Amino acid sequence: MFTGIIETTGTIEKADVTPANTRLIIHAPRLGLHNVAIGDSISVSGCCLTVVEKTAQTFSVDVSQETLSLTQGLVQGAEVNLEKSLRFGDRLGGHLVSGHVDGLGTVTAMEDLGASWRLEIKAPSELKKYIARKGSITINGISLTVNSVRDLNDGNALFEMNIIPHTHQVTTIRGLISGSKVNLEIDLVARYIERMLS
């Protein structure tokens, strides 16, 4: 379980691809790997992955082909958002995030407003019912608040968020442009409410 508050960014140093899975070696000297153990979970741009090897500055994870087919950004050379899993008693600064990507969104606008940025994303039709004004959503592992949402004629939805300078500076969100694909995770509470109502 995570909060969506990014601790730092890292770089995928190497991707070893096999028919069964892909092993990523992630260079993360600022993550504080001294207190990460083999078997721990780390959110990598919103995807919960298990540490299988580590050094003082890198950690390795195995990623299934299924996960790779449902996410974006897990390729060699990519900069990724990183967050270690919650420990009991940790402060919940964002919202409850599972690290299970629900789908891909497409950036339709990243507008510099001077003191902040307006980020607009097109969400696929199967996720639109979970996106609500003032609700939470996770973009590439980052916990954000939805400012507005509207349904489109094609069945999809457009939603908008405000990005503060701190988030822009310390996460990979600064590299998003119109057309960028992003990993989306809907609010965990919305998922359970739907299940109870059905």
mmCIF file of C-alpha atoms in Angstrom:
data_model
loop_
_atom_site.group_PDB
_atom_site.id
_atom_site.type_symbol
_atom_site.label_atom_id
_atom_site.label_comp_id
_atom_site.label_asym_id
_atom_site.label_seq_id
_atom_site.Cartn_x
_atom_site.Cartn_y
_atom_site.Cartn_z
ATOM 1 C CA MET A 1 0.000 0.000 0.000
ATOM 2 C CA PHE A 2 1.207 3.502 -0.896
ATOM 3 C CA THR A 3 0.132 7.137 -0.521
ATOM 4 C CA GLY A 4 0.963 8.589 -3.938
ATOM 5 C CA ILE A 5 3.451 11.002 -2.362
ATOM 6 C CA ILE A 6 6.592 10.505 -4.461
ATOM 7 C CA GLU A 7 9.817 10.189 -2.470
ATOM 8 C CA THR A 8 12.197 10.652 -5.377
ATOM 9 C CA THR A 9 12.758 9.714 -9.000
ATOM 10 C CA GLY A 10 15.094 7.090 -10.413
ATOM 11 C CA THR A 11 16.232 5.831 -13.802
ATOM 12 C CA ILE A 12 15.710 2.412 -15.348
ATOM 13 C CA GLU A 13 19.361 1.555 -15.905
ATOM 14 C CA LYS A 14 18.793 -1.772 -17.626
ATOM 15 C CA ALA A 15 15.919 -3.922 -18.879
ATOM 16 C CA ASP A 16 16.691 -7.623 -19.347
ATOM 17 C CA VAL A 17 13.884 -9.093 -21.446
ATOM 18 C CA THR A 18 13.113 -12.835 -21.452
ATOM 19 C CA PRO A 19 10.051 -14.703 -22.786
ATOM 20 C CA ALA A 20 8.735 -15.076 -19.221
ATOM 21 C CA ASN A 21 9.323 -11.604 -17.816
ATOM 22 C CA THR A 22 11.486 -8.487 -17.833
ATOM 23 C CA ARG A 23 13.968 -7.669 -15.075
ATOM 24 C CA LEU A 24 14.471 -3.964 -14.486
ATOM 25 C CA ILE A 25 17.518 -2.547 -12.706
ATOM 26 C CA ILE A 26 16.578 0.859 -11.309
ATOM 27 C CA HIS A 27 19.210 3.389 -10.252
ATOM 28 C CA ALA A 28 17.793 5.151 -7.191
ATOM 29 C CA PRO A 29 20.581 6.664 -5.055
ATOM 30 C CA ARG A 30 18.197 9.089 -3.272
ATOM 31 C CA LEU A 31 15.535 6.517 -2.286
ATOM 32 C CA GLY A 32 17.278 5.321 0.877
ATOM 33 C CA LEU A 33 17.826 1.710 -0.079
ATOM 34 C CA HIS A 34 19.576 0.965 3.248
ATOM 35 C CA ASN A 35 16.177 0.179 4.777
ATOM 36 C CA VAL A 36 14.767 -1.718 1.779
ATOM 37 C CA ALA A 37 14.834 -5.517 1.984
ATOM 38 C CA ILE A 38 14.480 -8.224 -0.646
ATOM 39 C CA GLY A 39 10.748 -8.843 -0.980
ATOM 40 C CA ASP A 40 9.727 -5.260 -0.200
ATOM 41 C CA SER A 41 7.308 -3.464 -2.512
ATOM 42 C CA ILE A 42 8.183 -0.227 -4.297
ATOM 43 C CA SER A 43 5.849 1.801 -6.471
ATOM 44 C CA VAL A 44 7.551 2.462 -9.808
ATOM 45 C CA SER A 45 5.553 5.127 -11.678
ATOM 46 C CA GLY A 46 2.413 3.771 -10.064
ATOM 47 C CA CYS A 47 3.148 0.067 -10.522
ATOM 48 C CA CYS A 48 3.703 -1.999 -7.354
ATOM 49 C CA LEU A 49 6.811 -4.119 -7.914
ATOM 50 C CA THR A 50 8.778 -6.478 -5.634
ATOM 51 C CA VAL A 51 12.487 -5.988 -4.943
ATOM 52 C CA VAL A 52 14.398 -9.143 -5.941
ATOM 53 C CA GLU A 53 17.980 -7.801 -5.772
ATOM 54 C CA LYS A 54 19.632 -4.621 -4.519
ATOM 55 C CA THR A 55 22.922 -2.783 -4.203
ATOM 56 C CA ALA A 56 23.715 0.461 -2.386
ATOM 57 C CA GLN A 57 22.279 2.529 -5.260
ATOM 58 C CA THR A 58 20.119 0.174 -7.338
ATOM 59 C CA PHE A 59 17.286 -2.285 -6.925
ATOM 60 C CA SER A 60 15.956 -4.917 -9.318
ATOM 61 C CA VAL A 61 12.368 -5.984 -9.973
ATOM 62 C CA ASP A 62 10.737 -8.567 -12.228
ATOM 63 C CA VAL A 63 7.847 -7.364 -14.405
ATOM 64 C CA SER A 64 5.486 -9.763 -16.159
ATOM 65 C CA GLN A 65 4.513 -9.299 -19.793
ATOM 66 C CA GLU A 66 0.926 -8.789 -18.590
ATOM 67 C CA THR A 67 1.999 -5.823 -16.455
ATOM 68 C CA LEU A 68 4.071 -4.356 -19.283
ATOM 69 C CA SER A 69 1.084 -4.607 -21.628
ATOM 70 C CA LEU A 70 -1.099 -2.601 -19.233
ATOM 71 C CA THR A 71 1.367 0.128 -18.270
ATOM 72 C CA GLN A 72 3.685 2.664 -19.855
ATOM 73 C CA GLY A 73 7.127 4.010 -19.021
ATOM 74 C CA LEU A 74 8.817 0.821 -17.789
ATOM 75 C CA VAL A 75 11.554 0.861 -20.419
ATOM 76 C CA GLN A 76 15.325 1.206 -20.330
ATOM 77 C CA GLY A 77 16.454 4.801 -19.879
ATOM 78 C CA ALA A 78 13.127 6.048 -18.532
ATOM 79 C CA GLU A 79 12.900 8.285 -15.486
ATOM 80 C CA VAL A 80 10.404 6.859 -12.985
ATOM 81 C CA ASN A 81 8.589 8.056 -9.857
ATOM 82 C CA LEU A 82 9.469 6.031 -6.751
ATOM 83 C CA GLU A 83 7.724 5.457 -3.437
ATOM 84 C CA LYS A 84 8.451 2.830 -0.794
ATOM 85 C CA SER A 85 5.438 1.011 0.663
ATOM 86 C CA LEU A 86 3.746 2.303 3.802
ATOM 87 C CA ARG A 87 4.818 1.087 7.214
ATOM 88 C CA PHE A 88 2.290 0.767 10.026
ATOM 89 C CA GLY A 89 1.959 4.184 11.669
ATOM 90 C CA ASP A 90 3.246 6.179 8.669
ATOM 91 C CA ARG A 91 1.562 9.449 7.819
ATOM 92 C CA LEU A 92 -0.977 9.210 4.978
ATOM 93 C CA GLY A 93 -0.130 12.356 3.025
ATOM 94 C CA GLY A 94 -1.938 11.571 -0.231
ATOM 95 C CA HIS A 95 -4.612 8.873 -0.469
ATOM 96 C CA LEU A 96 -4.649 5.073 -0.286
ATOM 97 C CA VAL A 97 -2.921 3.745 -3.405
ATOM 98 C CA SER A 98 -2.581 0.033 -4.200
ATOM 99 C CA GLY A 99 -0.037 0.262 -7.027
ATOM 100 C CA HIS A 100 -2.321 -1.640 -9.412
ATOM 101 C CA VAL A 101 -2.660 0.306 -12.657
ATOM 102 C CA ASP A 102 -6.271 0.378 -13.902
ATOM 103 C CA GLY A 103 -5.610 1.757 -17.367
ATOM 104 C CA LEU A 104 -3.811 4.267 -19.526
ATOM 105 C CA GLY A 105 -4.770 7.884 -20.007
ATOM 106 C CA THR A 106 -3.616 10.373 -22.638
ATOM 107 C CA VAL A 107 -2.458 13.896 -21.806
ATOM 108 C CA THR A 108 -4.444 16.428 -23.829
ATOM 109 C CA ALA A 109 -2.987 19.593 -22.256
ATOM 110 C CA MET A 110 -0.131 20.637 -19.974
ATOM 111 C CA GLU A 111 -0.519 24.389 -19.621
ATOM 112 C CA ASP A 112 1.882 26.645 -17.717
ATOM 113 C CA LEU A 113 -0.250 29.075 -15.699
ATOM 114 C CA GLY A 114 2.730 30.895 -14.217
ATOM 115 C CA ALA A 115 2.345 29.843 -10.569
ATOM 116 C CA SER A 116 1.139 26.315 -11.397
ATOM 117 C CA TRP A 117 0.277 24.013 -14.308
ATOM 118 C CA ARG A 118 -3.073 22.811 -15.639
ATOM 119 C CA LEU A 119 -2.927 19.126 -16.539
ATOM 120 C CA GLU A 120 -5.763 17.655 -18.605
ATOM 121 C CA ILE A 121 -6.041 13.924 -19.308
ATOM 122 C CA LYS A 122 -8.373 11.826 -21.421
ATOM 123 C CA ALA A 123 -9.484 8.706 -19.558
ATOM 124 C CA PRO A 124 -10.883 5.565 -21.239
ATOM 125 C CA SER A 125 -14.617 4.923 -20.986
ATOM 126 C CA GLU A 126 -14.264 2.021 -18.538
ATOM 127 C CA LEU A 127 -12.685 4.317 -15.926
ATOM 128 C CA LYS A 128 -14.762 7.480 -16.295
ATOM 129 C CA LYS A 129 -17.415 6.523 -13.714
ATOM 130 C CA TYR A 130 -14.696 6.403 -11.028
ATOM 131 C CA ILE A 131 -13.431 9.938 -11.659
ATOM 132 C CA ALA A 132 -15.194 12.662 -9.680
ATOM 133 C CA ARG A 133 -14.645 16.367 -9.063
ATOM 134 C CA LYS A 134 -12.576 16.818 -5.868
ATOM 135 C CA GLY A 135 -11.900 13.082 -5.829
ATOM 136 C CA SER A 136 -8.455 11.463 -5.829
ATOM 137 C CA ILE A 137 -6.668 9.785 -8.721
ATOM 138 C CA THR A 138 -3.138 8.484 -9.219
ATOM 139 C CA ILE A 139 -1.144 9.566 -12.286
ATOM 140 C CA ASN A 140 2.152 7.655 -12.750
ATOM 141 C CA GLY A 141 2.107 6.966 -9.009
ATOM 142 C CA ILE A 142 1.350 10.583 -8.014
ATOM 143 C CA SER A 143 -1.679 11.305 -5.822
ATOM 144 C CA LEU A 144 -3.637 14.186 -7.367
ATOM 145 C CA THR A 145 -7.010 15.877 -6.865
ATOM 146 C CA VAL A 146 -9.451 16.144 -9.758
ATOM 147 C CA ASN A 147 -10.614 19.744 -10.306
ATOM 148 C CA SER A 148 -13.164 19.011 -13.026
ATOM 149 C CA VAL A 149 -14.385 16.131 -15.176
ATOM 150 C CA ARG A 150 -16.660 15.963 -18.205
ATOM 151 C CA ASP A 151 -17.919 13.149 -20.395
ATOM 152 C CA LEU A 152 -17.094 13.165 -24.102
ATOM 153 C CA ASN A 153 -19.263 12.128 -27.026
ATOM 154 C CA ASP A 154 -16.894 9.235 -27.811
ATOM 155 C CA GLY A 155 -17.624 7.611 -24.437
ATOM 156 C CA ASN A 156 -14.360 8.692 -22.795
ATOM 157 C CA ALA A 157 -13.880 11.480 -20.242
ATOM 158 C CA LEU A 158 -11.642 14.525 -19.841
ATOM 159 C CA PHE A 159 -10.477 15.441 -16.359
ATOM 160 C CA GLU A 160 -8.310 18.285 -15.139
ATOM 161 C CA MET A 161 -5.909 18.819 -12.243
ATOM 162 C CA ASN A 162 -3.745 21.654 -10.944
ATOM 163 C CA ILE A 163 -0.041 20.849 -10.512
ATOM 164 C CA ILE A 164 1.801 22.846 -7.858
ATOM 165 C CA PRO A 165 5.469 23.799 -8.397
ATOM 166 C CA HIS A 166 6.766 21.267 -5.844
ATOM 167 C CA THR A 167 5.054 18.330 -7.587
ATOM 168 C CA HIS A 168 6.219 19.621 -10.971
ATOM 169 C CA GLN A 169 9.800 19.859 -9.754
ATOM 170 C CA VAL A 170 10.224 16.551 -7.897
ATOM 171 C CA THR A 171 8.302 14.125 -10.138
ATOM 172 C CA THR A 172 8.314 13.048 -13.767
ATOM 173 C CA ILE A 173 5.133 15.047 -14.329
ATOM 174 C CA ARG A 174 7.341 17.906 -15.567
ATOM 175 C CA GLY A 175 8.097 15.880 -18.704
ATOM 176 C CA LEU A 176 4.481 15.345 -19.755
ATOM 177 C CA ILE A 177 3.304 16.887 -23.015
ATOM 178 C CA SER A 178 0.153 16.601 -25.081
ATOM 179 C CA GLY A 179 -0.043 13.017 -26.338
ATOM 180 C CA SER A 180 1.923 11.479 -23.441
ATOM 181 C CA LYS A 181 0.506 8.224 -22.096
ATOM 182 C CA VAL A 182 0.140 7.924 -18.306
ATOM 183 C CA ASN A 183 -0.618 5.136 -15.833
ATOM 184 C CA LEU A 184 -3.974 5.687 -14.082
ATOM 185 C CA GLU A 185 -5.153 4.179 -10.806
ATOM 186 C CA ILE A 186 -8.636 5.062 -9.627
ATOM 187 C CA ASP A 187 -9.449 5.824 -6.017
ATOM 188 C CA LEU A 188 -9.462 2.624 -3.949
ATOM 189 C CA VAL A 189 -12.599 3.711 -2.094
ATOM 190 C CA ALA A 190 -14.515 4.104 -5.393
ATOM 191 C CA ARG A 191 -13.546 0.556 -6.353
ATOM 192 C CA TYR A 192 -14.974 -0.887 -3.124
ATOM 193 C CA ILE A 193 -18.142 1.213 -3.287
ATOM 194 C CA GLU A 194 -18.850 -0.113 -6.786
ATOM 195 C CA ARG A 195 -18.362 -3.685 -5.571
ATOM 196 C CA MET A 196 -20.719 -3.205 -2.611
ATOM 197 C CA LEU A 197 -23.405 -1.584 -4.755
ATOM 198 C CA SER A 198 -23.223 -4.355 -7.367
#
